[in-house]
PDB file of C-alpha atoms in Angstrom:
ATOM      1  CA  MET A  32      12.349  17.751  22.105  1.00  0.00           C
ATOM      2  CA  ALA A  33      11.588  17.154  18.557  1.00  0.00           C
ATOM      3  CA  GLU A  34       8.009  16.978  17.678  1.00  0.00           C
ATOM      4  CA  GLU A  35       7.046  13.403  16.518  1.00  0.00           C
ATOM      5  CA  SER A  36       6.467  12.974  12.758  1.00  0.00           C
ATOM      6  CA  GLU A  37       3.412  11.501  11.118  1.00  0.00           C
ATOM      7  CA  GLU A  38       5.474   8.882  10.011  1.00  0.00           C
ATOM      8  CA  ASP A  39       6.839   7.978  13.250  1.00  0.00           C
ATOM      9  CA  ARG A  40       3.397   8.160  14.623  1.00  0.00           C
ATOM     10  CA  ARG A  41       2.047   5.606  12.052  1.00  0.00           C
ATOM     11  CA  LYS A  42       4.875   3.405  13.131  1.00  0.00           C
ATOM     12  CA  PHE A  43       4.028   3.732  16.559  1.00  0.00           C
ATOM     13  CA  VAL A  44       0.320   2.941  16.157  1.00  0.00           C
ATOM     14  CA  GLY A  45       1.194   0.120  13.918  1.00  0.00           C
ATOM     15  CA  ARG A  46       3.249  -1.580  16.761  1.00  0.00           C
ATOM     16  CA  ARG A  47       0.038  -0.976  19.106  1.00  0.00           C
ATOM     17  CA  ILE A  48      -2.181  -2.669  16.639  1.00  0.00           C
ATOM     18  CA  LYS A  49       0.099  -5.534  16.079  1.00  0.00           C
ATOM     19  CA  ARG A  50       0.318  -5.916  19.965  1.00  0.00           C
ATOM     20  CA  ALA A  51      -3.490  -5.535  20.513  1.00  0.00           C
ATOM     21  CA  ARG A  52      -4.130  -8.020  17.704  1.00  0.00           C
ATOM     22  CA  ARG A  53      -1.973 -10.679  19.074  1.00  0.00           C
ATOM     23  CA  ARG A  54      -3.246 -10.075  22.629  1.00  0.00           C
ATOM     24  CA  ALA A  55      -6.862 -10.446  21.154  1.00  0.00           C
ATOM     25  CA  GLY A  56      -5.709 -13.894  20.198  1.00  0.00           C
ATOM     26  CA  TYR A  57      -5.165 -13.400  16.482  1.00  0.00           C
ATOM     27  CA  ARG A  58      -1.683 -15.027  15.696  1.00  0.00           C
ATOM     28  CA  SER A  59      -1.658 -14.172  12.204  1.00  0.00           C
ATOM     29  CA  GLN A  60      -2.573 -11.031  10.154  1.00  0.00           C
ATOM     30  CA  ALA A  61      -4.709 -13.154   7.700  1.00  0.00           C
ATOM     31  CA  ALA A  62      -6.925 -14.477  10.666  1.00  0.00           C
ATOM     32  CA  PHE A  63      -7.604 -11.054  11.956  1.00  0.00           C
ATOM     33  CA  ALA A  64      -8.030  -9.568   8.322  1.00  0.00           C
ATOM     34  CA  ASP A  65     -10.527 -12.256   7.642  1.00  0.00           C
ATOM     35  CA  VAL A  66     -12.545 -11.552  10.799  1.00  0.00           C
ATOM     36  CA  ILE A  67     -12.682  -7.869  10.268  1.00  0.00           C
ATOM     37  CA  GLY A  68     -13.376  -8.118   6.334  1.00  0.00           C
ATOM     38  CA  LEU A  69      -9.769  -6.589   5.239  1.00  0.00           C
ATOM     39  CA  ALA A  70      -7.354  -8.042   3.034  1.00  0.00           C
ATOM     40  CA  GLU A  71      -4.472  -9.394   4.867  1.00  0.00           C
ATOM     41  CA  ASN A  72      -2.192  -6.757   3.081  1.00  0.00           C
ATOM     42  CA  SER A  73      -4.185  -4.040   4.772  1.00  0.00           C
ATOM     43  CA  VAL A  74      -3.686  -5.281   7.996  1.00  0.00           C
ATOM     44  CA  ALA A  75       0.132  -5.852   7.346  1.00  0.00           C
ATOM     45  CA  ARG A  76       0.588  -2.180   5.802  1.00  0.00           C
ATOM     46  CA  ALA A  77      -1.153  -0.778   9.042  1.00  0.00           C
ATOM     47  CA  GLU A  78       0.968  -2.575  11.256  1.00  0.00           C
ATOM     48  CA  ILE A  79       4.120  -1.318   9.722  1.00  0.00           C
ATOM     49  CA  GLY A  80       2.819   2.187   9.510  1.00  0.00           C
ATOM     50  CA  ASP A  81       2.311   2.596   5.747  1.00  0.00           C
ATOM     51  CA  PRO A  82       1.226   5.897   5.019  1.00  0.00           C
ATOM     52  CA  ARG A  83      -1.368   4.737   2.481  1.00  0.00           C
ATOM     53  CA  VAL A  84      -3.581   3.212   4.915  1.00  0.00           C
ATOM     54  CA  GLY A  85      -6.856   5.092   5.102  1.00  0.00           C
ATOM     55  CA  GLU A  86      -9.471   5.649   7.327  1.00  0.00           C
ATOM     56  CA  ALA A  87     -11.610   2.782   6.330  1.00  0.00           C
ATOM     57  CA  VAL A  88      -8.798   0.300   7.416  1.00  0.00           C
ATOM     58  CA  PHE A  89      -8.337   1.850  10.649  1.00  0.00           C
ATOM     59  CA  GLU A  90     -12.184   1.926  11.334  1.00  0.00           C
ATOM     60  CA  ALA A  91     -12.337  -1.988  10.606  1.00  0.00           C
ATOM     61  CA  ILE A  92      -9.222  -2.534  12.883  1.00  0.00           C
ATOM     62  CA  GLU A  93     -10.718  -0.341  15.627  1.00  0.00           C
ATOM     63  CA  ASP A  94     -13.805  -2.513  15.335  1.00  0.00           C
ATOM     64  CA  GLY A  95     -11.926  -5.807  15.486  1.00  0.00           C
ATOM     65  CA  LEU A  96      -9.977  -4.706  18.468  1.00  0.00           C
ATOM     66  CA  GLU A  97     -12.976  -3.289  20.228  1.00  0.00           C
ATOM     67  CA  TRP A  98     -11.388   0.149  20.300  1.00  0.00           C
ATOM     68  CA  PRO A  99     -13.379   3.370  20.625  1.00  0.00           C
ATOM     69  CA  PRO A 100     -14.210   4.752  17.187  1.00  0.00           C
ATOM     70  CA  ASP A 101     -11.642   7.318  15.680  1.00  0.00           C
ATOM     71  CA  THR A 102      -8.849   6.221  18.101  1.00  0.00           C
ATOM     72  CA  ILE A 103      -6.377   5.849  15.502  1.00  0.00           C
ATOM     73  CA  ALA A 104      -7.275   9.361  13.557  1.00  0.00           C
ATOM     74  CA  ARG A 105      -7.059  11.252  16.881  1.00  0.00           C
ATOM     75  CA  TYR A 106      -3.739   9.687  17.760  1.00  0.00           C
ATOM     76  CA  LEU A 107      -2.171  10.666  14.302  1.00  0.00           C
ATOM     77  CA  GLU A 108      -3.494  13.901  14.310  1.00  0.00           C
ATOM     78  CA  THR A 109      -2.470  14.902  17.993  1.00  0.00           C
ATOM     79  CA  GLY A 110       0.201  12.527  18.938  1.00  0.00           C
ATOM     80  CA  ASP A 111      -1.448  12.095  22.182  1.00  0.00           C
ATOM     81  CA  GLU A 112      -0.655   8.370  23.379  1.00  0.00           C
ATOM     82  CA  THR A 113      -3.366   8.543  25.989  1.00  0.00           C
ATOM     83  CA  VAL A 114      -6.224   8.340  23.411  1.00  0.00           C
ATOM     84  CA  LEU A 115      -4.893   4.770  22.708  1.00  0.00           C
ATOM     85  CA  PRO A 116      -6.253   1.977  24.710  1.00  0.00           C
ATOM     86  CA  GLN A 117      -3.468   0.742  27.012  1.00  0.00           C
ATOM     87  CA  ALA A 118      -2.422  -2.788  26.563  1.00  0.00           C
ATOM     88  CA  ALA A 119      -3.004  -4.838  29.585  1.00  0.00           C
ATOM     89  CA  ALA A 120      -0.353  -5.272  31.753  1.00  0.00           C
ATOM     90  CA  SER A 121       1.284  -8.555  31.147  1.00  0.00           C
ATOM     91  CA  THR A 122       3.266 -10.733  33.474  1.00  0.00           C
ATOM     92  CA  PRO A 123       5.065 -13.997  32.366  1.00  0.00           C
ATOM     93  CA  ALA A 124       2.583 -16.149  33.999  1.00  0.00           C
ATOM     94  CA  ALA A 125      -0.247 -14.358  32.056  1.00  0.00           C
ATOM     95  CA  GLU A 126       1.257 -14.123  28.787  1.00  0.00           C
ATOM     96  CA  PRO A 127       0.965 -17.181  26.548  1.00  0.00           C
ATOM     97  CA  GLU A 128       4.457 -18.712  25.416  1.00  0.00           C
ATOM     98  CA  ARG A 129       5.801 -16.963  22.488  1.00  0.00           C
ATOM     99  CA  SER A 130       6.838 -18.983  19.220  1.00  0.00           C
ATOM    100  CA  ILE A 131      10.334 -18.582  18.176  1.00  0.00           C
ATOM    101  CA  GLN A 132       9.100 -16.336  15.392  1.00  0.00           C
ATOM    102  CA  GLU A 133       7.393 -13.926  17.492  1.00  0.00           C
ATOM    103  CA  ARG A 134      10.503 -13.606  19.783  1.00  0.00           C
ATOM    104  CA  THR A 135      12.797 -13.164  16.748  1.00  0.00           C
ATOM    105  CA  GLY A 136      10.573 -10.222  15.252  1.00  0.00           C
ATOM    106  CA  PRO A 137       8.852  -9.814  12.222  1.00  0.00           C
ATOM    107  CA  SER A 138       8.166 -12.580   9.915  1.00  0.00           C
ATOM    108  CA  LEU A 139       9.902 -13.095   6.319  1.00  0.00           C
ATOM    109  CA  ALA A 140       6.672 -12.442   4.711  1.00  0.00           C
ATOM    110  CA  GLU A 141       6.408  -9.053   6.954  1.00  0.00           C
ATOM    111  CA  GLN A 142       9.778  -8.045   6.030  1.00  0.00           C
ATOM    112  CA  LEU A 143       9.481  -8.621   2.456  1.00  0.00           C
ATOM    113  CA  LEU A 144       6.086  -6.646   2.346  1.00  0.00           C
ATOM    114  CA  GLU A 145       8.295  -3.651   3.941  1.00  0.00           C
ATOM    115  CA  ILE A 146      10.697  -4.123   1.256  1.00  0.00           C
ATOM    116  CA  GLU A 147       7.848  -4.310  -1.579  1.00  0.00           C
ATOM    117  CA  ILE A 148       6.555  -1.214  -0.077  1.00  0.00           C
ATOM    118  CA  GLU A 149       9.764   0.815  -0.045  1.00  0.00           C
ATOM    119  CA  LEU A 150      10.655  -0.238  -3.457  1.00  0.00           C
ATOM    120  CA  THR A 151       7.166   0.674  -4.865  1.00  0.00           C
ATOM    121  CA  GLU A 152       7.701   4.059  -3.140  1.00  0.00           C
ATOM    122  CA  ILE A 153      11.182   4.516  -4.641  1.00  0.00           C
ATOM    123  CA  ALA A 154       9.889   3.561  -8.203  1.00  0.00           C
ATOM    124  CA  ALA A 155       6.802   6.017  -7.856  1.00  0.00           C
ATOM    125  CA  GLU A 156       9.476   8.766  -6.809  1.00  0.00           C
ATOM    126  CA  GLU A 157      11.737   7.841  -9.803  1.00  0.00           C
ATOM    127  CA  ARG A 158       8.794   8.302 -11.831  1.00  0.00           C
ATOM    128  CA  ARG A 159       7.898  11.639 -10.427  1.00  0.00           C
ATOM    129  CA  LEU A 160      11.606  12.790 -10.823  1.00  0.00           C
ATOM    130  CA  ALA A 161      11.896  11.749 -14.356  1.00  0.00           C
ATOM    131  CA  GLU A 162       8.664  13.529 -15.244  1.00  0.00           C
ATOM    132  CA  ALA A 163      10.108  16.712 -13.681  1.00  0.00           C
ATOM    133  CA  GLU A 164      13.087  16.275 -15.436  1.00  0.00           C
ATOM    134  CA  ARG A 165      11.211  15.967 -18.693  1.00  0.00           C
ATOM    135  CA  GLN A 166       9.113  19.088 -17.964  1.00  0.00           C
ATOM    136  CA  LEU A 167      12.109  21.216 -17.093  1.00  0.00           C
ATOM    137  CA  ALA A 168      13.728  20.144 -20.480  1.00  0.00           C
ATOM    138  CA  GLU A 169      10.627  21.253 -22.157  1.00  0.00           C
ATOM    139  CA  ARG A 170      10.535  24.502 -20.526  1.00  0.00           C
ATOM    140  CA  ARG A 171      14.230  25.112 -21.430  1.00  0.00           C
ATOM    141  CA  GLU A 172      13.616  24.077 -25.054  1.00  0.00           C
ATOM    142  CA  ARG A 173      10.550  26.650 -25.014  1.00  0.00           C
ATOM    143  CA  ALA A 174      12.473  29.373 -23.479  1.00  0.00           C
ATOM    144  CA  MET A 175      15.468  28.973 -25.984  1.00  0.00           C
ATOM    145  CA  THR A 176      13.225  28.933 -28.791  1.00  0.00           C
ATOM    146  CA  ARG A 177      11.411  32.142 -27.717  1.00  0.00           C
ATOM    147  CA  ALA A 178      14.884  33.868 -27.244  1.00  0.00           C
ATOM    148  CA  ALA A 179      16.099  32.734 -30.426  1.00  0.00           C
ATOM    149  CA  GLN A 180      12.623  34.053 -32.160  1.00  0.00           C
ATOM    150  CA  LEU A 181      12.988  37.385 -30.154  1.00  0.00           C
ATOM    151  CA  LEU A 182      16.654  37.718 -31.183  1.00  0.00           C
ATOM    152  CA  GLY A 183      15.591  37.231 -34.752  1.00  0.00           C
ATOM    153  CA  GLN A 184      12.974  39.652 -34.860  1.00  0.00           C
ATOM    154  CA  SER A 185      14.656  42.356 -32.851  1.00  0.00           C
ATOM    155  CA  SER A 186      16.621  45.224 -34.344  1.00  0.00           C
ATOM    156  CA  GLU A 187      18.272  46.146 -30.892  1.00  0.00           C
ATOM    157  CA  PRO A 188      21.364  44.161 -29.804  1.00  0.00           C
ATOM    158  CA  PRO A 189      21.184  41.663 -27.017  1.00  0.00           C
ATOM    159  CA  LYS A 190      21.641  43.502 -23.715  1.00  0.00           C
ATOM    160  CA  GLY A 191      25.358  44.100 -22.917  1.00  0.00           C
ATOM    161  CA  GLU A 192      26.214  43.770 -26.673  1.00  0.00           C
ATOM    162  CA  ARG A 193      27.133  47.064 -28.729  1.00  0.00           C
ATOM    163  CA  ARG A 194      26.371  47.471 -32.140  1.00  0.00           C
ATOM    164  CA  VAL A 195      29.386  48.157 -34.326  1.00  0.00           C
ATOM    165  CA  GLY A 196      28.729  50.584 -37.185  1.00  0.00           C
TER     166      GLY A 196
END
């Protein structure tokens, strides 16, 4: 069986965070974020598994969900699901009626945030690629200039060529 990637782990723990937040009674990311002292964006990014979410955000979330310290970091490092608090077993009678939005999946705002994050990552990658291409073009130009200088200074014919004389 293939080992789970960090990206997969982040997405998995994001789903766990979302479920735990809702079970704790926070219907919205904004309400939860306000209570734990984070921006709503930070909670949203944690719940979708964004790799830019750092330790401080995870610590605040753990505090708000009353999870043991470093739970998320340990899971991300090891992939051991047993370090994550188990969700309470739910029965239809014990679980409150879910809204249509909750039954149909992520809200429009959450989906748009995911797309915004993806587009930001794509733009950053495009900038990195453009910079790499620029650097390669500069290296090529320097190499060609150096070769021309060497050929201009040399009395020897280039390798593979013979002097006619």
